[in-house]
């Protein structure tokens, strides 16, 4: 639960594109590849800690996707029941049924969302799922190969008819000899093919000799499908998946749909649109005439961002050594025992610890900084504290969340993760958003307040812990008091007496205008006196704040050694997650040392080292040019750079002058050309029509 | 006695059947030779040319120009039939019928010529350098001995102007060239309805063409028109049942002095003088003949006239929804405002909304997406058309032109079933921004 | 003579019944009429035009009318029920003329592509010349003799996009082939728009008028579920029409709606809250839902199953249809992409000269009156204007919160926006810096986007100052 909430906490950073899952083990060994024991320990901690976080994520992710997929599968299954019915009856008597034409093509608009890591995986998953569950007849169309109706139909038919005919393992020989070159790509052909297939399938399925015993001679790759197709319905639907719906050409799409609709009575066609943006895209592409042929159902896919948590954790474990103590309390003591002094120093360097040390009296400081035993003890103690802190923190936070999550305006956020981030930022009780929440709570009516308190009570009582139990008891008493209140407006006894006296006094005095005024004022004052309910309400809230929130909800940063458990290197994550390939390339080109790490091409900014890779030199040179670059000048510049150290300083002016008119060394020229073409491959330049011996720059200015 | 002479008596059913067979034949095939009206001179001219070609083997070329349905091909057909009556001709004369609609380029045309001259096997799989070679080879193959005995070939090019669009006009060039050089006797006839057809010919082609143009303008007077009408309907002497024939023909004659009929005929005549239109008028009444309705009545003519003269756009307007009507009206107003400049959906929608807010709410406002769909429907019906070629811009902002004029909108609104009065008023109000 | 006439008329009285059957059995004709309600006059006209199979048919018939006015249905039913030789082709399928010809030939020579004949077709046919020749041969070998062959071309407007000679040639097919062929063109577009090119031969024009309200009622009531009385269903459909007839005359659409909402309509009955007779209660129950449906008409975004789901949720008040609608156009975008998109929108809907005013700290006040006079139409109406990349970036930096370095991945997001068709290239030039862009999203869309980053677009839009 807690881990899940942490992973959600990572939503705060804008995740952009999927970080490919790394092999963490490699990360924990240094350059020369051998793994230090301590690193290994850390790695193990990471491992098992990762396990439990991972399970949560897996659960979440799987249920997210599976939900959609299950929905889709159901949708496709039920989409063509009437078709089944129509064809079950023999053709002659089905003429009656045939009249009931299916008007619309069942269509699933699968809204994948922009953030989804990559759609291909999703679609592959989906296709395999469909293949196993529903139908072998699936065509996956991408906008690239659908520039006109002809090519689209081509693609469509070749995918469907080319699909290995699963239905009959015996006569495989007829599947290869369908070559799409010769066949006219028209729907009638498809109809003929489908009829034939379904006919055959029926006969085949009926025939007893299709025992699994025959399967061995089949290729293993195919066998599962053979098994699975046993539970295909007799008329498996034909599924067309349009992968990137937005990029299709409108007229192509429209024609395709019209054609499909035309043959709906003969072919059970189902469409799946892969839409990145929104359903409105459908209307952007299709006019009414076409969209009225469809019957769309929406399937919204969640953007999967959980892997962020994984990365954050990895980074945390990788970057600071001390994190090896971030492990279940049971193991802490053992771990601490076999810490090396070096690592202990690292712990000492944690600034939370330093802060603590500052406050101590000198000899205590001394013992902490020098005496290892003492330090270990202290370390163990403080870590215990942190765990203790956790034990209280999360229940309390839940309790607070329960109280505040649907206050008007959500001062403390609707989601628990928002609350969590608030808590992490600092002492929540001090924050004014908390104050708002409190003031709002103070206005709450009785029954809702009671219900809330009940909730809190339940959530707290889940954790068996004596302090919390005490609070639970307290709460229960409060609740019972609330229930015992007969009517909320009856004021407290104390002030009841006195105004009772007042009321006695009033009549026996001669009533005058002055008295009346006074009396009125008093009665007005009386109104201000809090009713029983109100006072009780304030009491309970104060109590909760005092004994629960302010006690347990102070920020984690205030703890000693909190760095072990908490990492706040957002910037690092950003850098990793917002992968910027182009920037990387430019970095590599401007400063190869940054990646190569070899001291040979180490350079101070400004001048261009002549021993840098050719590509880098050429790149650096081209940065100094304008829109159009004269290749010859470029070459000259290149040669001057490369040469001027190869032939040493010994050469003098006349040689210099000679060098100008002598034709450039062919080797250098070749190297230069290669570099230029590489640069073009990286799309920094491109040849121009305007001038033959010039190339145009595609990048601008500094970068 | 007379009874015995008269042929067998048919039941009415059979008579009607027979009548329909005859008349449908007449009405549906254009080129069936009916009596020709006032084209005697042209006919004689053509006949002369063909005779010369057939008998004296002198090549020639001519273009017959006349509007559609004026009877160009009909005349030619009748002439050929006449010529063929001479026994020395029919086994000797060869005809090649080409049509610009079928032979869309010269390769196809050449194939077709070969086929019609039945020379496929003679040609076999010979390979020829040029088009001219092939053609001359074909004609050589026909030639036997000297100029006298070589068989004359008649080339009849329907839709002649289309041949002029072929690459380099190779076919025309060669045909005319041959017709100039007196080798094989060929006569080339082009049929077209384009007056400027000569301008289409390239210089070298034009120079080889004997500038013989035969113009056919069937300027029927209304009386001739009526004669034609009677001629088409009345049964020939050959009709089996004499009594019925009499009865029928007398009935047809009686139509002649029926006012309704004359009015109908005049209306059609004023629209379109051609025989074709007349035939279209008669088609339905003839088809409707049946035993309980054995003769054509003037009311039938009236009905079918209404069929023909129906304003199709108004008819389509009748079918659109109120929403779509509103859009059309809005567009009309905008077009007048921007004096004829194209407008886009956004503007129309804006206008529509103004209207909705202005008027009482019997016409309610719809989602923009919905309105856009309605707009697209109009586009699909080609009541509006995009004024730009490019698909670039978004649907909402494509400039559009309105193709329905105010008149049509008005009478559509008149006919429209329970059309809201606000809409009508809105249509009437002339626009002020 | 008169006596004879009277006689034959009397005679006709007896056998008058099947006289309009052109030699077909009465049952057949009735069957046609029953399958196609409310199209009597059209059917009889067509039957008259077709006459007996042996009769010479008029060379071409042009049928036009709105969608779902039964054009194709009538023709198909007649041809199939009377078993006339025919070929029916939808021109949309024929993206090359070759396909058109081969479809027709296949159907006439009833060749059905299948593995047995290796999916081959009757004959390869590339041009009109061959087509006519092959058709002639085919007619001979099928021994059709004088029997009329009907060639039906649906969605005929597509023929105009093919080669210029095809449409005229088809209209004259009879004359060109000297066979008894009748070509039937079906289209939603009026004939005037077909008259192009030379050789156009006037077909016989037949209009299928749209159904009247009552006719629609009758037709829709045909698909009444078996377990409810027709009268009940009709009353339901009546309610439906009262709401939708204004905006929609499309039979299919109305049918769709009827089926969509019927479950909701009968819900109280199933729950046992109301009886079949209690129409008012049912009406009160369905009416609000129909009103909502009115807002989504034509969009077809909700299949019946989902629709019911929403309806139910609606009852519980959880997710109501309105916010379902608002969800339609909500898109999850990366953080900076949102700002880029907003910037793009501003760039394409604001005149360049006003940028200074909007985005520079200290701008001179402009008096709106002067401007308002000069502008006739607002930029919202005229649509987006193209803008160079520099301007986009300038605006972007001025509106985005926090410091953003012009890294490559900012620029890469622009191209990703383009690939999502939220922004479009105007100049199709692969030089990044000379490219011009245009924002192609609607105001509502950009509003919802801006809301997520709490940025008030409208304050920055020239049309709204």
Short mmCIF file of C-alpha atoms in Angstrom, two decimals, chain C residues 11-196:
data_model
loop_
_atom_site.label_atom_id
_atom_site.label_comp_id
_atom_site.label_asym_id
_atom_site.label_seq_id
_atom_site.Cartn_x
_atom_site.Cartn_y
_atom_site.Cartn_z
CA UNK C 11 -62.59 -8.33 -71.12
CA UNK C 12 -59.78 -6.44 -69.52
CA UNK C 13 -61.96 -6.12 -66.41
CA UNK C 14 -61.76 -9.84 -65.85
CA UNK C 15 -58.08 -10.36 -66.37
CA UNK C 16 -57.24 -6.84 -65.26
CA UNK C 17 -55.64 -8.06 -62.04
CA UNK C 18 -52.45 -9.54 -63.39
CA UNK C 19 -52.39 -7.24 -66.38
CA UNK C 20 -49.80 -5.03 -64.61
CA UNK C 21 -47.57 -8.01 -64.00
CA UNK C 22 -45.82 -8.07 -67.38
CA UNK C 23 -46.10 -11.82 -67.43
CA UNK C 24 -44.69 -12.33 -63.97
CA UNK C 25 -46.68 -14.23 -61.39
CA UNK C 26 -48.84 -12.07 -59.14
CA UNK C 27 -47.13 -13.42 -56.03
CA UNK C 28 -43.76 -12.18 -57.15
CA UNK C 29 -45.04 -8.66 -57.66
CA UNK C 30 -46.78 -8.70 -54.30
CA UNK C 31 -43.65 -10.01 -52.64
CA UNK C 32 -41.75 -7.04 -53.99
CA UNK C 33 -44.35 -4.61 -52.74
CA UNK C 34 -44.43 -6.22 -49.31
CA UNK C 35 -40.68 -6.20 -48.82
CA UNK C 36 -40.53 -2.52 -49.75
CA UNK C 37 -43.29 -0.54 -48.05
CA UNK C 38 -44.12 3.03 -49.14
CA UNK C 39 -42.44 2.72 -52.52
CA UNK C 40 -45.44 1.55 -54.58
CA UNK C 41 -45.35 4.26 -57.24
CA UNK C 42 -41.60 3.94 -57.84
CA UNK C 43 -41.82 0.18 -58.06
CA UNK C 44 -44.68 0.24 -60.51
CA UNK C 45 -42.92 2.85 -62.64
CA UNK C 46 -39.79 0.76 -62.76
CA UNK C 47 -41.75 -2.40 -63.57
CA UNK C 48 -43.45 -0.53 -66.37
CA UNK C 49 -40.12 0.68 -67.72
CA UNK C 50 -38.64 -2.81 -67.59
CA UNK C 51 -41.68 -4.36 -69.24
CA UNK C 52 -41.36 -7.97 -70.23
CA UNK C 53 -37.88 -9.46 -70.29
CA UNK C 54 -38.02 -9.59 -74.07
CA UNK C 55 -39.04 -5.96 -74.47
CA UNK C 56 -36.52 -3.44 -75.67
CA UNK C 57 -35.54 -1.44 -72.58
CA UNK C 58 -34.65 2.22 -72.55
CA UNK C 59 -30.88 2.47 -72.74
CA UNK C 60 -30.24 4.14 -69.39
CA UNK C 61 -32.13 5.08 -66.25
CA UNK C 62 -30.87 7.56 -63.66
CA UNK C 63 -32.26 7.19 -60.15
CA UNK C 64 -31.58 9.86 -57.54
CA UNK C 65 -32.80 10.48 -54.03
CA UNK C 66 -31.59 10.94 -50.48
CA UNK C 67 -29.74 8.34 -48.45
CA UNK C 68 -31.97 5.56 -47.21
CA UNK C 69 -34.79 6.37 -49.59
CA UNK C 70 -34.71 2.80 -50.86
CA UNK C 71 -33.06 3.33 -54.23
CA UNK C 72 -30.70 0.39 -54.21
CA UNK C 73 -33.07 -1.75 -52.20
CA UNK C 74 -35.89 -1.37 -54.72
CA UNK C 75 -33.73 -2.09 -57.74
CA UNK C 76 -31.99 -5.05 -56.13
CA UNK C 77 -35.20 -6.59 -54.89
CA UNK C 78 -36.92 -6.28 -58.24
CA UNK C 79 -34.04 -7.74 -60.18
CA UNK C 80 -33.50 -10.58 -57.75
CA UNK C 81 -37.14 -11.49 -57.20
CA UNK C 82 -37.92 -11.50 -60.91
CA UNK C 83 -34.62 -13.27 -61.62
CA UNK C 84 -33.69 -10.89 -64.39
CA UNK C 85 -30.14 -11.12 -65.73
CA UNK C 86 -28.27 -8.35 -64.00
CA UNK C 87 -25.02 -7.06 -62.52
CA UNK C 88 -24.90 -4.75 -59.51
CA UNK C 89 -21.69 -2.84 -58.89
CA UNK C 90 -20.82 -0.26 -56.27
CA UNK C 91 -18.57 2.24 -57.98
CA UNK C 92 -16.65 2.99 -54.80
CA UNK C 93 -15.09 -0.45 -55.05
CA UNK C 94 -13.89 0.23 -58.56
CA UNK C 95 -10.81 2.26 -57.94
CA UNK C 96 -9.64 1.37 -61.43
CA UNK C 97 -11.80 1.10 -64.54
CA UNK C 98 -10.51 -2.41 -65.01
CA UNK C 99 -12.18 -3.47 -61.76
CA UNK C 100 -15.42 -1.91 -62.91
CA UNK C 101 -15.44 -3.94 -66.12
CA UNK C 102 -14.36 -7.15 -64.47
CA UNK C 103 -16.95 -6.87 -61.71
CA UNK C 104 -19.69 -6.52 -64.29
CA UNK C 105 -18.40 -9.34 -66.47
CA UNK C 106 -17.98 -11.64 -63.47
CA UNK C 107 -21.53 -11.08 -62.35
CA UNK C 108 -23.06 -11.45 -65.80
CA UNK C 109 -21.06 -14.57 -66.50
CA UNK C 110 -21.65 -15.58 -62.90
CA UNK C 111 -18.01 -16.26 -62.14
CA UNK C 112 -17.49 -16.32 -58.38
CA UNK C 113 -13.85 -16.07 -57.36
CA UNK C 114 -12.89 -18.96 -55.10
CA UNK C 115 -9.86 -21.13 -54.48
CA UNK C 116 -11.23 -23.59 -57.02
CA UNK C 117 -10.90 -21.17 -59.92
CA UNK C 118 -7.86 -19.66 -58.21
CA UNK C 119 -9.70 -16.38 -57.66
CA UNK C 120 -9.52 -15.66 -61.36
CA UNK C 121 -12.12 -13.49 -63.07
CA UNK C 122 -14.09 -13.98 -66.30
CA UNK C 123 -11.52 -12.25 -68.44
CA UNK C 124 -8.94 -9.56 -68.21
CA UNK C 125 -10.43 -6.33 -69.47
CA UNK C 126 -8.53 -3.06 -69.55
CA UNK C 127 -10.52 -0.63 -71.64
CA UNK C 128 -14.02 0.18 -72.74
CA UNK C 129 -13.43 -1.25 -76.20
CA UNK C 130 -12.61 -4.71 -74.88
CA UNK C 131 -15.38 -4.44 -72.34
CA UNK C 132 -18.06 -3.94 -74.98
CA UNK C 133 -16.62 -6.74 -77.11
CA UNK C 134 -16.43 -9.16 -74.18
CA UNK C 135 -19.89 -8.20 -73.04
CA UNK C 136 -21.28 -9.00 -76.48
CA UNK C 137 -19.61 -12.40 -76.50
CA UNK C 138 -20.82 -13.08 -73.00
CA UNK C 139 -24.40 -12.24 -73.92
CA UNK C 140 -24.19 -14.63 -76.82
CA UNK C 141 -22.73 -17.47 -74.84
CA UNK C 142 -25.28 -17.02 -72.06
CA UNK C 143 -28.01 -17.12 -74.76
CA UNK C 144 -29.72 -14.09 -73.28
CA UNK C 145 -31.01 -13.38 -76.78
CA UNK C 146 -33.38 -10.45 -76.63
CA UNK C 147 -33.73 -10.59 -72.84
CA UNK C 148 -32.76 -7.31 -71.25
CA UNK C 149 -29.50 -7.26 -69.31
CA UNK C 150 -29.53 -4.82 -66.43
CA UNK C 151 -26.31 -3.21 -65.25
CA UNK C 152 -26.76 -1.33 -61.97
CA UNK C 153 -24.10 1.15 -60.91
CA UNK C 154 -24.51 2.32 -57.34
CA UNK C 155 -22.81 5.50 -56.09
CA UNK C 156 -22.63 6.50 -59.74
CA UNK C 157 -21.15 9.92 -58.91
CA UNK C 158 -17.80 8.15 -58.66
CA UNK C 159 -17.93 7.48 -62.41
CA UNK C 160 -17.24 11.16 -62.96
CA UNK C 161 -13.82 10.76 -61.39
CA UNK C 162 -12.85 8.02 -63.84
CA UNK C 163 -11.76 8.57 -67.43
CA UNK C 164 -13.94 11.00 -69.33
CA UNK C 165 -15.19 8.43 -71.83
CA UNK C 166 -16.57 5.95 -69.30
CA UNK C 167 -19.74 7.67 -68.16
CA UNK C 168 -20.99 8.59 -71.66
CA UNK C 169 -20.03 5.18 -72.98
CA UNK C 170 -22.00 3.46 -70.23
CA UNK C 171 -25.01 5.65 -70.93
CA UNK C 172 -24.82 4.65 -74.58
CA UNK C 173 -23.92 1.03 -73.91
CA UNK C 174 -26.98 -0.21 -75.73
CA UNK C 175 -26.19 1.75 -78.86
CA UNK C 176 -22.51 0.82 -78.73
CA UNK C 177 -23.07 -2.87 -78.27
CA UNK C 178 -26.36 -3.28 -80.15
CA UNK C 179 -27.52 -5.49 -77.32
CA UNK C 180 -30.63 -5.09 -75.21
CA UNK C 181 -28.84 -3.59 -72.24
CA UNK C 182 -30.28 -1.21 -69.66
CA UNK C 183 -27.79 0.70 -67.53
CA UNK C 184 -29.17 1.97 -64.22
CA UNK C 185 -27.26 4.68 -62.39
CA UNK C 186 -28.01 5.27 -58.71
CA UNK C 187 -26.78 8.39 -56.97
CA UNK C 188 -27.58 10.97 -54.29
CA UNK C 189 -26.51 13.75 -56.58
CA UNK C 190 -28.73 15.39 -59.15
CA UNK C 191 -28.20 14.68 -62.83
CA UNK C 192 -27.12 18.25 -63.62
CA UNK C 193 -23.79 17.50 -61.98
CA UNK C 194 -23.15 14.59 -64.32
CA UNK C 195 -23.46 16.45 -67.61
CA UNK C 196 -19.80 16.81 -68.47
#
